[in-house]
Amino acid sequence: MAGAFPPVAELLPHRGHAVMLDAVLEHSENHTVARVCITRTHPLFVAGQGVPVWAGIEFMAQAAAAHAGLNNRRSGGTPRIGMLLGTRRYQAHTDYFAENMQLEVRAQREFGDNQGVGACRCHISHNGQILASATLIVVETSEDWTP
């Protein structure tokens, strides 16, 4: 589903500069696509280079959290506290996300169990070119979070 989505801050427990996503662009039961704008004001921006590619893991984790938050809202619930347990096969095809890039971060749900443990296959792209990819292992607690 594409269309109007709530502000990212309503889907994540992060505040201020800790919120790395700029907007949700697309969502379905199995995936979410979010945008990250790389600007000089980004909290991880390195002058003359951009944002280090290792920040992509956090972009992916926040996209996965936004996905879970949107699914919980769709079923009448509220966002829950979640944690990144691990990352498998993080592959980066650049050292930095350059200034003025409009990144698309896709989190695709691979599996999940009734204990809250799941995996998301993620990638970050710019103009259709994949810049980084990984599989994230995540857990969602039963603890609700209210923005």
Short mmCIF file of C-alpha atoms in Angstrom, two decimals:
data_model
loop_
_atom_site.label_atom_id
_atom_site.label_comp_id
_atom_site.label_asym_id
_atom_site.label_seq_id
_atom_site.Cartn_x
_atom_site.Cartn_y
_atom_site.Cartn_z
CA MET A 1 0.00 0.00 0.00
CA ALA A 2 1.35 3.39 -0.93
CA GLY A 3 -0.09 6.58 0.44
CA ALA A 4 -0.16 8.64 3.57
CA PHE A 5 1.56 7.07 6.55
CA PRO A 6 2.01 8.36 10.08
CA PRO A 7 5.21 10.24 10.92
CA VAL A 8 8.08 7.85 11.62
CA ALA A 9 8.36 9.19 15.20
CA GLU A 10 4.92 7.66 15.89
CA LEU A 11 6.21 4.22 14.87
CA LEU A 12 9.57 4.14 16.67
CA PRO A 13 10.55 4.67 20.32
CA HIS A 14 13.44 6.89 19.16
CA ARG A 15 13.42 10.66 19.58
CA GLY A 16 15.27 13.61 18.07
CA HIS A 17 18.39 12.82 16.06
CA ALA A 18 18.03 9.11 16.88
CA VAL A 19 15.22 8.91 14.30
CA MET A 20 17.14 8.21 11.09
CA LEU A 21 14.21 7.58 8.72
CA ASP A 22 12.54 10.55 7.06
CA ALA A 23 9.33 8.90 5.90
CA VAL A 24 7.57 5.65 5.11
CA LEU A 25 6.98 5.38 1.35
CA GLU A 26 5.29 2.01 1.01
CA HIS A 27 3.89 -0.71 3.27
CA SER A 28 2.25 -4.12 3.02
CA GLU A 29 1.81 -6.98 5.46
CA ASN A 30 5.21 -8.36 4.41
CA HIS A 31 7.37 -5.34 3.63
CA THR A 32 7.98 -1.65 4.24
CA VAL A 33 10.00 0.88 2.25
CA ALA A 34 11.28 4.03 3.97
CA ARG A 35 13.28 7.06 2.84
CA VAL A 36 16.48 8.43 4.36
CA CYS A 37 17.71 11.81 3.08
CA ILE A 38 21.46 12.31 3.36
CA THR A 39 22.13 15.94 4.21
CA ARG A 40 24.85 17.87 6.02
CA THR A 41 22.53 18.08 9.02
CA HIS A 42 22.31 14.29 9.37
CA PRO A 43 23.72 13.43 12.83
CA LEU A 44 26.28 10.97 11.37
CA PHE A 45 27.37 13.13 8.43
CA VAL A 46 31.14 13.38 7.86
CA ALA A 47 32.11 16.56 5.97
CA GLY A 48 33.33 15.86 2.45
CA GLN A 49 32.27 12.21 2.58
CA GLY A 50 28.69 11.66 3.72
CA VAL A 51 27.21 9.17 6.17
CA PRO A 52 29.35 6.05 6.79
CA VAL A 53 27.84 2.92 5.28
CA TRP A 54 27.84 1.17 8.67
CA ALA A 55 24.90 3.44 9.59
CA GLY A 56 22.91 1.40 7.10
CA ILE A 57 22.39 -1.27 9.75
CA GLU A 58 20.49 1.26 11.86
CA PHE A 59 18.52 2.46 8.82
CA MET A 60 17.50 -1.16 8.18
CA ALA A 61 16.62 -1.78 11.83
CA GLN A 62 14.42 1.32 11.91
CA ALA A 63 12.68 0.26 8.67
CA ALA A 64 11.99 -3.16 10.24
CA ALA A 65 10.66 -1.44 13.39
CA ALA A 66 8.43 0.85 11.29
CA HIS A 67 7.14 -2.24 9.49
CA ALA A 68 6.22 -3.92 12.79
CA GLY A 69 4.67 -0.71 14.11
CA LEU A 70 2.49 -0.30 11.02
CA ASN A 71 1.35 -3.93 11.19
CA ASN A 72 0.48 -3.53 14.87
CA ARG A 73 -1.52 -0.37 14.11
CA ARG A 74 -3.32 -2.11 11.26
CA SER A 75 -4.52 -4.83 13.65
CA GLY A 76 -5.68 -2.26 16.22
CA GLY A 77 -2.63 -2.46 18.48
CA THR A 78 0.13 -0.04 19.30
CA PRO A 79 3.85 -0.16 18.50
CA ARG A 80 5.87 -2.44 20.76
CA ILE A 81 9.43 -2.27 22.01
CA GLY A 82 11.80 -4.23 19.77
CA MET A 83 15.51 -4.96 19.61
CA LEU A 84 18.07 -5.86 16.97
CA LEU A 85 19.59 -9.20 17.97
CA GLY A 86 22.00 -9.61 15.10
CA THR A 87 22.92 -8.98 11.50
CA ARG A 88 23.80 -11.61 8.93
CA ARG A 89 25.81 -10.96 5.78
CA TYR A 90 25.93 -7.16 5.81
CA GLN A 91 27.29 -6.33 2.37
CA ALA A 92 28.17 -2.76 1.48
CA HIS A 93 28.96 -1.60 -2.04
CA THR A 94 30.13 1.87 -1.01
CA ASP A 95 31.98 3.41 1.93
CA TYR A 96 29.65 6.40 2.42
CA PHE A 97 26.13 7.43 1.53
CA ALA A 98 26.85 10.70 -0.27
CA GLU A 99 25.28 14.08 0.41
CA ASN A 100 21.92 14.64 -1.30
CA MET A 101 21.24 10.92 -1.78
CA GLN A 102 17.62 9.91 -1.30
CA LEU A 103 17.97 6.37 0.00
CA GLU A 104 15.20 3.79 -0.11
CA VAL A 105 15.42 1.28 2.73
CA ARG A 106 13.39 -1.89 2.21
CA ALA A 107 12.62 -4.32 5.03
CA GLN A 108 11.05 -7.60 3.85
CA ARG A 109 9.73 -9.93 6.55
CA GLU A 110 11.28 -13.38 6.09
CA PHE A 111 9.83 -15.18 9.11
CA GLY A 112 8.53 -14.61 12.60
CA ASP A 113 7.36 -16.77 15.49
CA ASN A 114 4.79 -16.26 18.22
CA GLN A 115 7.58 -15.40 20.70
CA GLY A 116 8.36 -12.20 18.77
CA VAL A 117 11.59 -13.38 17.11
CA GLY A 118 11.84 -12.74 13.39
CA ALA A 119 14.08 -12.00 10.46
CA CYS A 120 13.93 -9.25 7.85
CA ARG A 121 15.83 -9.25 4.59
CA CYS A 122 16.80 -5.64 3.96
CA HIS A 123 18.50 -3.54 1.35
CA ILE A 124 19.32 0.12 0.81
CA SER A 125 19.18 1.54 -2.69
CA HIS A 126 19.65 4.83 -4.48
CA ASN A 127 18.18 5.33 -7.97
CA GLY A 128 17.61 1.58 -8.22
CA GLN A 129 21.20 0.62 -7.34
CA ILE A 130 21.63 -1.50 -4.20
CA LEU A 131 24.24 0.06 -1.93
CA ALA A 132 23.95 -2.26 1.09
CA SER A 133 22.07 -5.40 2.11
CA ALA A 134 21.70 -7.69 5.13
CA THR A 135 19.38 -9.99 7.00
CA LEU A 136 18.42 -8.68 10.44
CA ILE A 137 17.41 -10.90 13.33
CA VAL A 138 14.99 -8.98 15.55
CA VAL A 139 12.76 -9.51 18.56
CA GLU A 140 9.57 -7.67 19.41
CA THR A 141 8.61 -7.70 23.09
CA SER A 142 5.08 -7.84 24.43
CA GLU A 143 5.66 -4.42 26.02
CA ASP A 144 3.63 -1.69 24.32
CA TRP A 145 5.22 1.64 23.59
CA THR A 146 3.18 4.82 23.44
CA PRO A 147 4.60 7.81 21.55
#
